[in-house]
Amino acid sequence: MRIAIYPGSFDPPTFGHLDIVKRATTLFDKVIVAVGNNTSKGGFLSVTEREEALRAATSGMATVEIASFNGLLVEYCRERGAEFIVRGLRAVTDFDTEFQMSITNRQLEPGIDTVLLMTKWEFGFISSTLVREVAQLGGDLTKFVPEEVLPVIQMVLKNRAR
Ligand code: PNS
């Protein structure tokens, strides 16, 4: 059984993330999409809201599980029996960070390999940072995030406006 973990902040999940999840399901028997619970980062959506949004957007994908993790990613991979980490690459600018992360993770745990998937070109410009900005300024998000993610964002914005 080839298990992969696709870790990330997913704040919020975008079409780019969903594309990587879909393609990872064709490569692995099981894909665990894991929200990193990094308490030092504030966050737009809570970890639970990100999980909820991811669960809604991947509801039709039988081999996908949504989860969250604390601490080291390689420890979580060991716990879950995953030998692969999946990450998406949008542009050359992502490569440096991803390369560093993959080498660091491999130093920590040589039994785990990172698989980098190039994003579809039409999603190459989407970033969660910009999506958060557009959301907070009331812009239209339909070109950036899956429709299942929209209600979660709308609910958060509504609660904040109160
Ligand atoms: O979507 P992001 O913000 O690029 O995701 C970053 C994430 C969550 C994958 C990364 O911060 C991570 O793996 N955090 C867990 C802590 C850890 O293992 N750090 C060493 C990895 S090099």
XYZ file of C-alpha atoms and ligand atoms in Angstrom:
184
model
C 0.000 0.000 0.000
C 1.600 3.265 -1.140
C 0.558 6.000 1.250
C 1.395 9.659 0.613
C 0.941 12.683 2.809
C 0.206 16.013 1.163
C 0.996 18.531 3.914
C 0.383 22.263 3.825
C -1.211 25.279 5.421
C -4.224 25.245 3.048
C -5.339 28.638 4.363
C -7.563 28.524 2.360
C -7.444 25.505 0.009
C -7.326 26.636 -3.647
C -7.910 25.101 -7.103
C -4.132 24.580 -7.214
C -4.201 22.413 -4.073
C -7.181 20.425 -5.349
C -5.414 19.740 -8.643
C -2.411 18.320 -6.754
C -4.689 16.135 -4.571
C -6.468 14.732 -7.659
C -3.225 13.930 -9.429
C -1.710 12.384 -6.295
C -4.663 9.960 -6.119
C -3.589 8.508 -9.477
C -0.080 7.824 -8.111
C -0.788 6.512 -4.603
C -3.207 4.052 -3.000
C -4.042 6.515 -0.245
C -3.488 10.282 0.011
C -3.655 11.959 3.408
C -4.095 15.706 3.026
C -2.694 17.022 6.303
C -3.091 20.558 7.607
C 0.024 21.600 9.523
C -1.089 22.860 12.918
C 1.677 25.418 13.291
C 0.609 27.537 16.244
C 3.155 30.290 15.494
C 1.218 31.191 12.298
C -1.970 33.140 13.078
C -4.209 31.965 10.277
C -7.224 33.219 8.383
C -9.242 29.993 8.709
C -8.842 27.836 11.814
C -7.326 24.388 11.327
C -10.787 22.847 11.792
C -12.257 25.167 9.132
C -9.463 24.283 6.699
C -10.129 20.581 7.304
C -13.857 21.154 6.789
C -13.210 22.998 3.509
C -10.812 20.291 2.274
C -13.245 17.527 3.245
C -16.053 19.203 1.293
C -13.855 19.785 -1.768
C -12.582 16.173 -1.859
C -15.804 14.411 -0.834
C -15.962 12.399 -4.071
C -12.417 11.064 -3.750
C -12.532 7.663 -2.042
C -8.788 7.314 -1.380
C -8.353 10.761 0.181
C -8.336 11.376 3.913
C -8.274 14.826 5.518
C -6.331 15.266 8.750
C -4.142 17.686 10.688
C -0.832 17.235 12.453
C 1.341 18.861 15.079
C 5.114 18.770 15.247
C 7.476 17.286 12.710
C 6.079 16.169 9.379
C 8.362 13.115 9.191
C 7.132 11.964 12.611
C 3.565 12.209 11.363
C 4.523 10.267 8.198
C 6.001 7.518 10.396
C 2.856 7.416 12.557
C 0.644 7.082 9.479
C 2.877 4.609 7.637
C 3.455 7.049 4.752
C 6.642 6.723 2.697
C 5.947 9.691 0.428
C 5.398 13.410 0.879
C 3.626 15.200 -1.979
C 4.070 18.905 -2.643
C 3.041 21.140 -5.526
C 5.425 23.373 -7.466
C 4.035 26.489 -9.111
C 7.129 28.235 -10.353
C 10.898 28.336 -10.133
C 10.487 30.507 -7.043
C 8.861 27.590 -5.148
C 11.704 25.271 -6.002
C 14.262 26.623 -3.537
C 12.015 26.186 -0.495
C 10.704 22.814 -1.629
C 14.227 21.583 -2.332
C 15.370 22.649 1.150
C 12.354 21.075 2.823
C 12.715 17.828 0.940
C 16.448 17.522 1.750
C 15.819 18.380 5.425
C 13.033 15.819 5.684
C 15.216 13.203 4.030
C 18.045 13.915 6.482
C 15.577 13.472 9.329
C 14.038 10.317 7.849
C 15.850 8.669 4.909
C 12.947 6.278 4.336
C 10.628 9.055 3.187
C 10.779 10.537 -0.298
C 9.261 13.799 -1.521
C 7.379 13.816 -4.820
C 7.002 17.264 -6.372
C 4.149 17.699 -8.823
C 4.185 20.665 -11.202
C 0.953 22.581 -10.977
C -1.290 22.913 -14.010
C -0.241 26.120 -15.738
C -3.647 27.776 -15.274
C -3.274 27.467 -11.482
C 0.333 28.628 -11.371
C -0.621 32.143 -10.286
C -2.931 31.211 -7.399
C -1.566 31.625 -3.890
C -3.400 31.304 -0.579
C -1.835 34.604 0.515
C -3.439 36.521 -2.365
C -6.709 34.617 -2.001
C -6.843 35.666 1.684
C -6.317 39.288 0.665
C -9.020 39.166 -2.015
C -11.393 37.468 0.469
C -10.799 40.018 3.202
C -11.368 42.878 0.750
C -14.644 41.392 -0.481
C -13.487 40.274 -3.947
C -14.890 37.437 -6.058
C -13.149 34.157 -5.194
C -14.842 31.855 -7.690
C -11.785 31.711 -9.994
C -9.447 30.765 -7.144
C -11.100 28.328 -4.749
C -13.363 25.280 -5.253
C -17.068 26.064 -4.779
C -17.206 23.846 -1.660
C -14.617 26.101 0.026
C -16.615 29.313 -0.538
C -19.256 28.762 2.198
C -16.526 28.140 4.796
C -14.813 31.426 3.867
C -18.130 33.308 3.733
C -19.061 32.046 7.203
C -15.713 33.163 8.653
C -16.005 36.627 7.060
C -19.600 36.968 8.290
C -18.666 36.053 11.859
C -15.779 38.487 11.782
C -17.947 41.352 10.528
C -20.204 40.998 13.588
O 1.568 25.292 2.708
P 2.861 25.552 3.420
O 2.713 26.710 4.401
O 4.001 25.752 2.480
O 3.148 24.219 4.301
C 4.286 24.125 5.118
C 4.330 22.796 5.905
C 3.130 22.677 6.834
C 4.338 21.632 4.945
C 5.669 22.828 6.705
O 5.718 23.996 7.462
C 5.866 21.617 7.615
O 6.167 20.546 7.161
N 5.686 21.834 8.937
C 5.858 20.811 9.937
C 7.121 21.028 10.767
C 8.317 20.336 10.120
O 8.347 19.129 9.948
N 9.302 21.146 9.743
C 10.485 20.678 9.041
C 10.147 20.478 7.574
S 11.442 20.877 6.544
